[in-house]
PDB file of C-alpha atoms and ligand atoms in Angstrom:
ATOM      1  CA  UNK A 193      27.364  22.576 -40.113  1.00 91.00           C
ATOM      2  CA  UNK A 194      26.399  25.638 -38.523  1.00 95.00           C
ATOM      3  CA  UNK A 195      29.005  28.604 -37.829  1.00 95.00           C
ATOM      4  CA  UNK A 196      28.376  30.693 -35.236  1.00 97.00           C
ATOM      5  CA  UNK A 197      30.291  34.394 -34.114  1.00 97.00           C
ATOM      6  CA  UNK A 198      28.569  35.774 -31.250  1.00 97.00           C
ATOM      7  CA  UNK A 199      32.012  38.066 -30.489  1.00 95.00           C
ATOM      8  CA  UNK A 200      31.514  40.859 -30.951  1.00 96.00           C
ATOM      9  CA  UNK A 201      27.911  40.602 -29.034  1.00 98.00           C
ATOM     10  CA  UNK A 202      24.951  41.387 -31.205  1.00 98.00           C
ATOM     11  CA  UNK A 203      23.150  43.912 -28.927  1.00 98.00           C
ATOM     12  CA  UNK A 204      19.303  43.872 -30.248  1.00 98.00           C
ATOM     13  CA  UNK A 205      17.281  46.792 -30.062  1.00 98.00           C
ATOM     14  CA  UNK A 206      13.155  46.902 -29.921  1.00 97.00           C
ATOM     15  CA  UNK A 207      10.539  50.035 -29.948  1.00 97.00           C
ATOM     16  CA  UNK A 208      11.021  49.773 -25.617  1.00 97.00           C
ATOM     17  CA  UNK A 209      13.551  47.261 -25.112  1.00 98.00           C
ATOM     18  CA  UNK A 210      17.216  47.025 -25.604  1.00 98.00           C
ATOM     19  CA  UNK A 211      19.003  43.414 -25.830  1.00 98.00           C
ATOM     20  CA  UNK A 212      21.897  43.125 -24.515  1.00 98.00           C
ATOM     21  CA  UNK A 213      25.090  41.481 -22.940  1.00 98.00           C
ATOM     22  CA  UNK A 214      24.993  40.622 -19.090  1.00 98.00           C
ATOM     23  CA  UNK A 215      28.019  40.468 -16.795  1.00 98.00           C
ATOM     24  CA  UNK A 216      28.452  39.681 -13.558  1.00 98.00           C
ATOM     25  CA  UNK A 217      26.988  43.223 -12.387  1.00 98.00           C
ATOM     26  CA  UNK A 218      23.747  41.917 -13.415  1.00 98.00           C
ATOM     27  CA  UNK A 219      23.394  38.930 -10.531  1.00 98.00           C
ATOM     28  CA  UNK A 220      21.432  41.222  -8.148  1.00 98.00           C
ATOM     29  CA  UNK A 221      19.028  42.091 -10.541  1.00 98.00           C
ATOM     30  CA  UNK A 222      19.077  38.147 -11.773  1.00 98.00           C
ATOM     31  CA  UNK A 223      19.123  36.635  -8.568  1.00 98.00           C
ATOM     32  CA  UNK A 224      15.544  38.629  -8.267  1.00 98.00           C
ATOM     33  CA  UNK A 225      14.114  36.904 -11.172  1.00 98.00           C
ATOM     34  CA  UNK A 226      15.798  33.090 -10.338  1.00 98.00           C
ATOM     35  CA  UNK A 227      15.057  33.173  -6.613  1.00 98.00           C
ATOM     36  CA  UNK A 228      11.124  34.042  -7.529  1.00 98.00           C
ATOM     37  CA  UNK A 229       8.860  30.751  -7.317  1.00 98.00           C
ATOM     38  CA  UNK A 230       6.661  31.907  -9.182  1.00 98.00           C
ATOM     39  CA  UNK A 231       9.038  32.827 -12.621  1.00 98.00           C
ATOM     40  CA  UNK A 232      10.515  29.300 -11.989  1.00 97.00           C
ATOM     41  CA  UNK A 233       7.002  27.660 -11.602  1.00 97.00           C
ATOM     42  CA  UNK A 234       7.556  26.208 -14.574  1.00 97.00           C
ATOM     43  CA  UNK A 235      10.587  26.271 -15.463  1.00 96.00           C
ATOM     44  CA  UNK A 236      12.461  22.909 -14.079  1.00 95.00           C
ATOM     45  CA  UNK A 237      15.319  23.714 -12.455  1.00 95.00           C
ATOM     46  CA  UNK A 238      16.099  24.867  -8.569  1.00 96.00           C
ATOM     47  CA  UNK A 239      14.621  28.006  -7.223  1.00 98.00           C
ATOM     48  CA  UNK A 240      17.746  30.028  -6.572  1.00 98.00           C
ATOM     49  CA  UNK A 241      18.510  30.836  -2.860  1.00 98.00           C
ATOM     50  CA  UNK A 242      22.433  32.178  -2.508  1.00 98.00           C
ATOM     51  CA  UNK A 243      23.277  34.771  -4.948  1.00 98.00           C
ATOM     52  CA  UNK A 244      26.532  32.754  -5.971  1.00 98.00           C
ATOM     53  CA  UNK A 245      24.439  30.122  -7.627  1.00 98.00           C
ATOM     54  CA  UNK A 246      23.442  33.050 -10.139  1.00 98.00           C
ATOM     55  CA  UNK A 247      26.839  34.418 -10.668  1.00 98.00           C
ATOM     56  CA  UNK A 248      28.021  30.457 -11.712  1.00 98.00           C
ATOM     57  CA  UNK A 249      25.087  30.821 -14.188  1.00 98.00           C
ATOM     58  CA  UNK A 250      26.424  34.118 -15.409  1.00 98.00           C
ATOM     59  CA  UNK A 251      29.476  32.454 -16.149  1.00 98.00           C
ATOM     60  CA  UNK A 252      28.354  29.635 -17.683  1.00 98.00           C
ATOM     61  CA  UNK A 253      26.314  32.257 -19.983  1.00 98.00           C
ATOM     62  CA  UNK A 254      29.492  34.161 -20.827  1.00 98.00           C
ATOM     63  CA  UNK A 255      31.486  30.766 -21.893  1.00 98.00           C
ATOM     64  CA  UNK A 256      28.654  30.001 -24.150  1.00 98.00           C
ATOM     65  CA  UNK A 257      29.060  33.504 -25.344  1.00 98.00           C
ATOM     66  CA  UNK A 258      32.693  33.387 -25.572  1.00 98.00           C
ATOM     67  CA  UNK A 259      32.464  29.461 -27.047  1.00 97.00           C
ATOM     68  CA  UNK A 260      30.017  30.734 -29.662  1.00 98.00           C
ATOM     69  CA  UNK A 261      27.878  27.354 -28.239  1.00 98.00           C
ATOM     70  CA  UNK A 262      24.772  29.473 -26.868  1.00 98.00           C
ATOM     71  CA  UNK A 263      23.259  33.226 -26.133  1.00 98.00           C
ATOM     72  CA  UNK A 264      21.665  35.050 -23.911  1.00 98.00           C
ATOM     73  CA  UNK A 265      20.584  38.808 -24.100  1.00 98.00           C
ATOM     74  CA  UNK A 266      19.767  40.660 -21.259  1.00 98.00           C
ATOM     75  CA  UNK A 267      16.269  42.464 -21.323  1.00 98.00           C
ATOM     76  CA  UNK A 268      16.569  46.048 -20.357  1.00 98.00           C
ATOM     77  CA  UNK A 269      13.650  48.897 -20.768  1.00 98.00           C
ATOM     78  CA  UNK A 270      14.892  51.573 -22.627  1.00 96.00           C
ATOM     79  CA  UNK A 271      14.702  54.066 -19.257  1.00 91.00           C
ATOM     80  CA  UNK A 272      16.203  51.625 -16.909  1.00 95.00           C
ATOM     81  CA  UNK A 273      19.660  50.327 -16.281  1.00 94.00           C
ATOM     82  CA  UNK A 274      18.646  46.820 -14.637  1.00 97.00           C
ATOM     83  CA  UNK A 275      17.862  43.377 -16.300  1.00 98.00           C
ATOM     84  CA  UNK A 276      14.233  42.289 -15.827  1.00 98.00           C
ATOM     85  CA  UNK A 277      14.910  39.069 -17.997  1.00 98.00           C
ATOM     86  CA  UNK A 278      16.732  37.142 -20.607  1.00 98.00           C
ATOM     87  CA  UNK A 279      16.035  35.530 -23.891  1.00 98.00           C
ATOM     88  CA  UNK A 280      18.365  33.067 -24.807  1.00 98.00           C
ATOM     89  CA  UNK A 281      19.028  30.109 -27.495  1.00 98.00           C
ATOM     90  CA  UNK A 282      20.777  27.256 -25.746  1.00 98.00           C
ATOM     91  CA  UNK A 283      21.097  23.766 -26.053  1.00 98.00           C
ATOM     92  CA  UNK A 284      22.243  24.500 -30.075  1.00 98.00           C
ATOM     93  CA  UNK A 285      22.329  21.469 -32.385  1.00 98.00           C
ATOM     94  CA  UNK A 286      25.140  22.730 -34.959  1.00 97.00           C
ATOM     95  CA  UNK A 287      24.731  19.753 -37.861  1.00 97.00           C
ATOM     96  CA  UNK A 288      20.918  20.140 -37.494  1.00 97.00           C
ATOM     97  CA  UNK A 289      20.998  24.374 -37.539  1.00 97.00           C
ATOM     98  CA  UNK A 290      18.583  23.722 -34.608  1.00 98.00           C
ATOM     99  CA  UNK A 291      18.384  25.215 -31.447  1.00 98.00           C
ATOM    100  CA  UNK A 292      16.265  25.697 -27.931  1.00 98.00           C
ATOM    101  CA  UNK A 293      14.792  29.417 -27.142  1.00 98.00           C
ATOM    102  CA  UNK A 294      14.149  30.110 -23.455  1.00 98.00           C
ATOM    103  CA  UNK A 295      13.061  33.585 -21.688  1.00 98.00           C
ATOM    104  CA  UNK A 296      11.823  34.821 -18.410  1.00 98.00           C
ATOM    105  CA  UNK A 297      11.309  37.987 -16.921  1.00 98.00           C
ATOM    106  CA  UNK A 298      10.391  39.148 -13.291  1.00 98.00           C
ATOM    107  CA  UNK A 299       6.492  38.788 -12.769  1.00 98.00           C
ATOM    108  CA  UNK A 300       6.237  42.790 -12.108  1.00 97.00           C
ATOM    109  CA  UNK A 301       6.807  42.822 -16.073  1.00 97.00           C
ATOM    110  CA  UNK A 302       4.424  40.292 -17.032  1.00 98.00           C
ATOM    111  CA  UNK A 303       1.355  40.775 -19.316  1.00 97.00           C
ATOM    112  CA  UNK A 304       2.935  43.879 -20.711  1.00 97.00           C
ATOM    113  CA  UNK A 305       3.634  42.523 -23.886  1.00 97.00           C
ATOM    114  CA  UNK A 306       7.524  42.586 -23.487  1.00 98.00           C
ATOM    115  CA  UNK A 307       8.166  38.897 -24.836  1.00 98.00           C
ATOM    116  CA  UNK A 308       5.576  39.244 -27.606  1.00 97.00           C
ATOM    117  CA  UNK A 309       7.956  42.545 -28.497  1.00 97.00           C
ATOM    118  CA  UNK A 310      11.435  40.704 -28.579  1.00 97.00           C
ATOM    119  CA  UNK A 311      10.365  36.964 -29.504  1.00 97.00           C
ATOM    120  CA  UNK A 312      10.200  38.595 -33.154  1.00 97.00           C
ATOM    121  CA  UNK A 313      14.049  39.751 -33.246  1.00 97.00           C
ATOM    122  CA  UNK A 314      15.156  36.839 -31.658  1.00 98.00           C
ATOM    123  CA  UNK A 315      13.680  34.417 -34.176  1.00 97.00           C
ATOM    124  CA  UNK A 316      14.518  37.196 -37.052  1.00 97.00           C
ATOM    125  CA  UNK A 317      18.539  36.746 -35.326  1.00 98.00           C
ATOM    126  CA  UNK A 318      18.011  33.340 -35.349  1.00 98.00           C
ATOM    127  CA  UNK A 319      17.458  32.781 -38.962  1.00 97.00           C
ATOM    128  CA  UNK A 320      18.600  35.309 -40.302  1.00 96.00           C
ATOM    129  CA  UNK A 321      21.943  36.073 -38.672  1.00 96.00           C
ATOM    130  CA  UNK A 322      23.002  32.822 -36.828  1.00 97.00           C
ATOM    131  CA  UNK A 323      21.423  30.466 -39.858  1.00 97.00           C
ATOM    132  CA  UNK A 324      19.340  28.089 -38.231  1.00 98.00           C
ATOM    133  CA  UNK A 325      16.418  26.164 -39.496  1.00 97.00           C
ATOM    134  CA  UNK A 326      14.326  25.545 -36.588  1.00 98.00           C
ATOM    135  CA  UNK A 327      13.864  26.546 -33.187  1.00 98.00           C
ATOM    136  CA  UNK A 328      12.076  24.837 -30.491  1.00 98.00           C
ATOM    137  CA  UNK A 329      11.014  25.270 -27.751  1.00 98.00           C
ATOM    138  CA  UNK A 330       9.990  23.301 -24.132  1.00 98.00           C
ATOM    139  CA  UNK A 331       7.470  23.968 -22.181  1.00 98.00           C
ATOM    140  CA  UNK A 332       5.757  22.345 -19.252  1.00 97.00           C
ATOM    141  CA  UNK A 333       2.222  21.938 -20.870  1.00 97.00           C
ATOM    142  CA  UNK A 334       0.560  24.237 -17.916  1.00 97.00           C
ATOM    143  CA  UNK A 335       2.340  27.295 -18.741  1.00 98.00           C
ATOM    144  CA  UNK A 336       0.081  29.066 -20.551  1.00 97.00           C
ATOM    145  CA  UNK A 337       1.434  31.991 -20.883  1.00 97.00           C
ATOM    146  CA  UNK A 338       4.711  30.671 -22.865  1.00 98.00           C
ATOM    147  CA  UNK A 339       2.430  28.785 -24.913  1.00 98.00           C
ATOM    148  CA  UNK A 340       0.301  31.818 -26.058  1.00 97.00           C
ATOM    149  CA  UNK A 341       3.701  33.374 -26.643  1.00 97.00           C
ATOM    150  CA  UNK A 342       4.681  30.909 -28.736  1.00 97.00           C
ATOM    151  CA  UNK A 343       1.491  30.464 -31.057  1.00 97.00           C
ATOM    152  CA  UNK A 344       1.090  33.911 -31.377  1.00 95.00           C
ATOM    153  CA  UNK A 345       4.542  33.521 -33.023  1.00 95.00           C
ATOM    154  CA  UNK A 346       3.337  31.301 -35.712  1.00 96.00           C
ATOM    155  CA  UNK A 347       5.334  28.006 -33.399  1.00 97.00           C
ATOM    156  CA  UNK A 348       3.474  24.467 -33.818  1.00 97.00           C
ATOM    157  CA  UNK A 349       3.151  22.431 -31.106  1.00 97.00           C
ATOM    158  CA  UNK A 350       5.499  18.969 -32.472  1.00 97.00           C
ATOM    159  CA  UNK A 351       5.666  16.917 -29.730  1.00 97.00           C
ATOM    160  CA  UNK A 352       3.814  15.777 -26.342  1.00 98.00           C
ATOM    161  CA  UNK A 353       6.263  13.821 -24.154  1.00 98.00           C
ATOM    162  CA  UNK A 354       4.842  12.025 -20.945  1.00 98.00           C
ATOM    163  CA  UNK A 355       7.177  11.666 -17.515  1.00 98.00           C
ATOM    164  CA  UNK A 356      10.263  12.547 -19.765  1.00 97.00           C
ATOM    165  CA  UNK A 357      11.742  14.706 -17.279  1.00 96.00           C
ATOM    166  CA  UNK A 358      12.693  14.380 -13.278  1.00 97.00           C
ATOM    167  CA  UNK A 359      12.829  16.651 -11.411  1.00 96.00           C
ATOM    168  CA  UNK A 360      11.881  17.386  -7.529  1.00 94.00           C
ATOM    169  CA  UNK A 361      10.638  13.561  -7.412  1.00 96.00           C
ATOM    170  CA  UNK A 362       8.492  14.144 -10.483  1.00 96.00           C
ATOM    171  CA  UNK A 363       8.195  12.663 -13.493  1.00 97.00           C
ATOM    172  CA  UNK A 364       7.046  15.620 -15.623  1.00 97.00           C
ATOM    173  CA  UNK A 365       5.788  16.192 -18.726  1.00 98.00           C
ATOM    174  CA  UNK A 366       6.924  18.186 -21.515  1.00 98.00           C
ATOM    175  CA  UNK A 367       5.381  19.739 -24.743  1.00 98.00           C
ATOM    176  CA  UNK A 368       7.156  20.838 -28.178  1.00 98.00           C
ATOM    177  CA  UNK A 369       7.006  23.321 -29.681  1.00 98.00           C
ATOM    178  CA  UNK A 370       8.616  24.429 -32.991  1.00 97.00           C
ATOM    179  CA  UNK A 371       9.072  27.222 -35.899  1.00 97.00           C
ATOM    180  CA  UNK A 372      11.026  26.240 -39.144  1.00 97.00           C
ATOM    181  CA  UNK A 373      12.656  28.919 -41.622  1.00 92.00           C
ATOM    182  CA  UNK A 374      10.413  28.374 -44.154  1.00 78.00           C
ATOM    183  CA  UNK A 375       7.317  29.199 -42.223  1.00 76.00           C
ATOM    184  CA  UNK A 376       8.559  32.359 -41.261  1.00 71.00           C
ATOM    185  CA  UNK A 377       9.684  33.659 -44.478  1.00 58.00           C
ATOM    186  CA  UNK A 378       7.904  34.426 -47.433  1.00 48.00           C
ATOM    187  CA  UNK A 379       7.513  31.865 -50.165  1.00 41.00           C
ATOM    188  CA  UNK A 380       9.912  34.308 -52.547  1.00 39.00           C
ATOM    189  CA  UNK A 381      12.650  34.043 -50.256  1.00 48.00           C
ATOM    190  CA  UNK A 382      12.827  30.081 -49.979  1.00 47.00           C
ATOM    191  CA  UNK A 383      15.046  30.014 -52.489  1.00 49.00           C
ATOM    192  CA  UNK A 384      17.789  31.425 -50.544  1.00 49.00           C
ATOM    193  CA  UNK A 385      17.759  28.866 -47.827  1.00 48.00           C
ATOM    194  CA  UNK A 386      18.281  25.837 -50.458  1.00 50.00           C
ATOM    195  CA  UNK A 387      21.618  27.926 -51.157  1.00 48.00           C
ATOM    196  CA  UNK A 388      22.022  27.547 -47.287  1.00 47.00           C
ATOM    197  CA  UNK A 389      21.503  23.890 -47.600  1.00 45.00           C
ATOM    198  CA  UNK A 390      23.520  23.048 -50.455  1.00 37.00           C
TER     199      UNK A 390
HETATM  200  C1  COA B 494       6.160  33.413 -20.281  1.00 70.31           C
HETATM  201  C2  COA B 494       6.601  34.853 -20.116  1.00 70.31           C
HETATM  202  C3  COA B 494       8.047  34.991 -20.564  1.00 70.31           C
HETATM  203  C4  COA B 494       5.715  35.748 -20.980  1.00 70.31           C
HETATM  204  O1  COA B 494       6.266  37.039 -21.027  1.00 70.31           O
HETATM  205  P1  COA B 494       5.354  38.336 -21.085  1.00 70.31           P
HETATM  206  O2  COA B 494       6.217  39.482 -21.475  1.00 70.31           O
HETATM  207  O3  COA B 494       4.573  38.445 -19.833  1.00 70.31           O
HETATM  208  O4  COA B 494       4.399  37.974 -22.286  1.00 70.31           O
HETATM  209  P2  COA B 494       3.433  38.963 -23.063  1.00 70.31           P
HETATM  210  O5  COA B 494       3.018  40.095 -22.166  1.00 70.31           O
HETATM  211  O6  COA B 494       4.073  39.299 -24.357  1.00 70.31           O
HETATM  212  O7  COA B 494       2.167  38.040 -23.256  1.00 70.31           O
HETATM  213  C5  COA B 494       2.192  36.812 -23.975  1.00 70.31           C
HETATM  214  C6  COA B 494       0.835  36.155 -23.801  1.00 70.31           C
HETATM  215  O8  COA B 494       0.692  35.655 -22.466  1.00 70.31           O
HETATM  216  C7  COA B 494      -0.388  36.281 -21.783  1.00 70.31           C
HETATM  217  N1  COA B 494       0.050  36.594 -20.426  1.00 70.31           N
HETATM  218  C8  COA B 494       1.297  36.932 -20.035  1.00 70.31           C
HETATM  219  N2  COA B 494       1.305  37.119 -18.703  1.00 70.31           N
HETATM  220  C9  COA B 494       0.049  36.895 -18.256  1.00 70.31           C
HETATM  221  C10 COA B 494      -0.549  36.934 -16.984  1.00 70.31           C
HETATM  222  N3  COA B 494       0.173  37.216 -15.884  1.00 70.31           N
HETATM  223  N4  COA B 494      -1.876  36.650 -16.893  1.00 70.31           N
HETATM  224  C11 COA B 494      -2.593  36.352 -17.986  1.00 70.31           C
HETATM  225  N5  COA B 494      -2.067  36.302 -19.240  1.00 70.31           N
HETATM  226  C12 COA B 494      -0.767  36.579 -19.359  1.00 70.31           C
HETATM  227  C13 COA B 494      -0.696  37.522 -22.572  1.00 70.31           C
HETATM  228  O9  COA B 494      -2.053  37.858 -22.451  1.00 70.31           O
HETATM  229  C14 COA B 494      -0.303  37.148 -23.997  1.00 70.31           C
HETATM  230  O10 COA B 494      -1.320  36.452 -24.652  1.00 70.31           O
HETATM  231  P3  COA B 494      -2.278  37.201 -25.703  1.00 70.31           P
HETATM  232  O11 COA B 494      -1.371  37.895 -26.654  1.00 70.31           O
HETATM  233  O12 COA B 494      -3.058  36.105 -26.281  1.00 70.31           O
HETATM  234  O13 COA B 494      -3.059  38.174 -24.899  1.00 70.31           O
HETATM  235  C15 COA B 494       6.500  35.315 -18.643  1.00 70.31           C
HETATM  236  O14 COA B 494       5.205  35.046 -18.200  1.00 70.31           O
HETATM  237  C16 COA B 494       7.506  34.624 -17.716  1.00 70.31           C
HETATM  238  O15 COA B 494       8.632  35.074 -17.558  1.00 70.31           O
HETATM  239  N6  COA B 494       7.095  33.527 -17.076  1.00 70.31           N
HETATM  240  C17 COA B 494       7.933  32.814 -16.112  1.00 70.31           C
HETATM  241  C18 COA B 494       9.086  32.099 -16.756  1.00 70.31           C
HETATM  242  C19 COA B 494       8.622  31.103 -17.783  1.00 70.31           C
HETATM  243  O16 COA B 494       7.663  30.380 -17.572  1.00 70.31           O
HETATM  244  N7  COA B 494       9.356  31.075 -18.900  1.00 70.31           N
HETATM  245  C20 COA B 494       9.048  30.194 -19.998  1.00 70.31           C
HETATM  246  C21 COA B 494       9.610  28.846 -19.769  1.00 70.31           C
HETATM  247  S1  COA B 494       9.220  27.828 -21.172  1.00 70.31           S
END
């Protein structure tokens, strides 16, 4: 069974971004990103419209935290002060050492390489601090963007499900995709994750 300690926070650093906590002073800058049709294009879940719905979300975010059952880092440029995202790994599978990843970011950021710079620390955290095996991820098969993302990560895609998912009167459809430990590390190392194992 996975153990997880997320207290205290493991703030992340990369060459431009910094990784960290969010609190409840972050729901302006959030409430930009989850009221924006196009970041929630794909992404099925309600286009925010009061600012409260955002600060439940925080909340929810900080029990996860605080439960050591999910996490979500803020994304802040080095020179600013404000949030223009999250990355986050949610819907964690404890006696599998599995777990979901999910980002966005505000549009104004897109196509500047900031996921392609933190995917790699988050996956590193993943296996190599919280322990997991594999990490997957769901994306509505259109969003191209998350899937380049994701390739150019070394992912797979695992799984093509049709109409699994309503939402908005749809019946959408969903692809897989997936990274296990031993792909990402090098063969020398696999040794260490049987000791994880047994
Ligand atoms: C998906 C998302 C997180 C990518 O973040 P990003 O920081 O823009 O990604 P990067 O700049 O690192 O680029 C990743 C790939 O997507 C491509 N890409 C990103 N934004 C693009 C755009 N607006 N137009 C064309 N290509 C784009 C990049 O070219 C890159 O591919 P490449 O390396 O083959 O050139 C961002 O587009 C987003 O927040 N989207 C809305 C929310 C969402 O869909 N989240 C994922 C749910 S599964």
């Amino acid at each position: 069974m996975l153990k997880l300690n997320f207290n205290p926070f493991p703030t992340l650093e990369t060459e431009r971004i910094i990784l960290r906590k969010i609190s409840l002073k972050d729901a302006p800058a959030l409430f930009t990103i989850r009221a924006n049709p196009d970041v929630m294009k794909y992404i099925a879940k309600p286009v925010a419209k009061e600012i409260s719905e955002v600060k439940s979300l925080i909340n929810k975010i900080l029990y996860g935290i605080k439960s050591n059952n999910s996490i979500t880092w803020g994304i802040v440029m080095r020179n600013q002060k404000n949030i223009i995202g999250t990355v986050s790994f949610h819907n964690i599978e404890k006696p599998h050492f599995r777990a979901e990843i999910g980002y966005h970011i505000h549009p104004n950021f897109w196509n500047k390489g900031i996921l392609s710079e933190v995917l790699p620390s988050i996956i590193d955290y993943g296996f190599n601090k919280m322990n997991l095996y594999s990490i997957e991820a769901k994306i509505d098969p259109e969003n191209i963007n998350s899937k380049k993302l994701l390739l150019k990560n070394n992912f797979i895609k695992e799984a093509y499900y049709k109409g699994n998912y309503f939402f908005n009167e749809q019946f959408l459809d969903t692809e897989v995709y997936s990274l296990l430990k031993p792909n990402q590390i090098s063969s020398s190392r696999k040794s260490d994750f049987r000791d994880l194992l047994s």
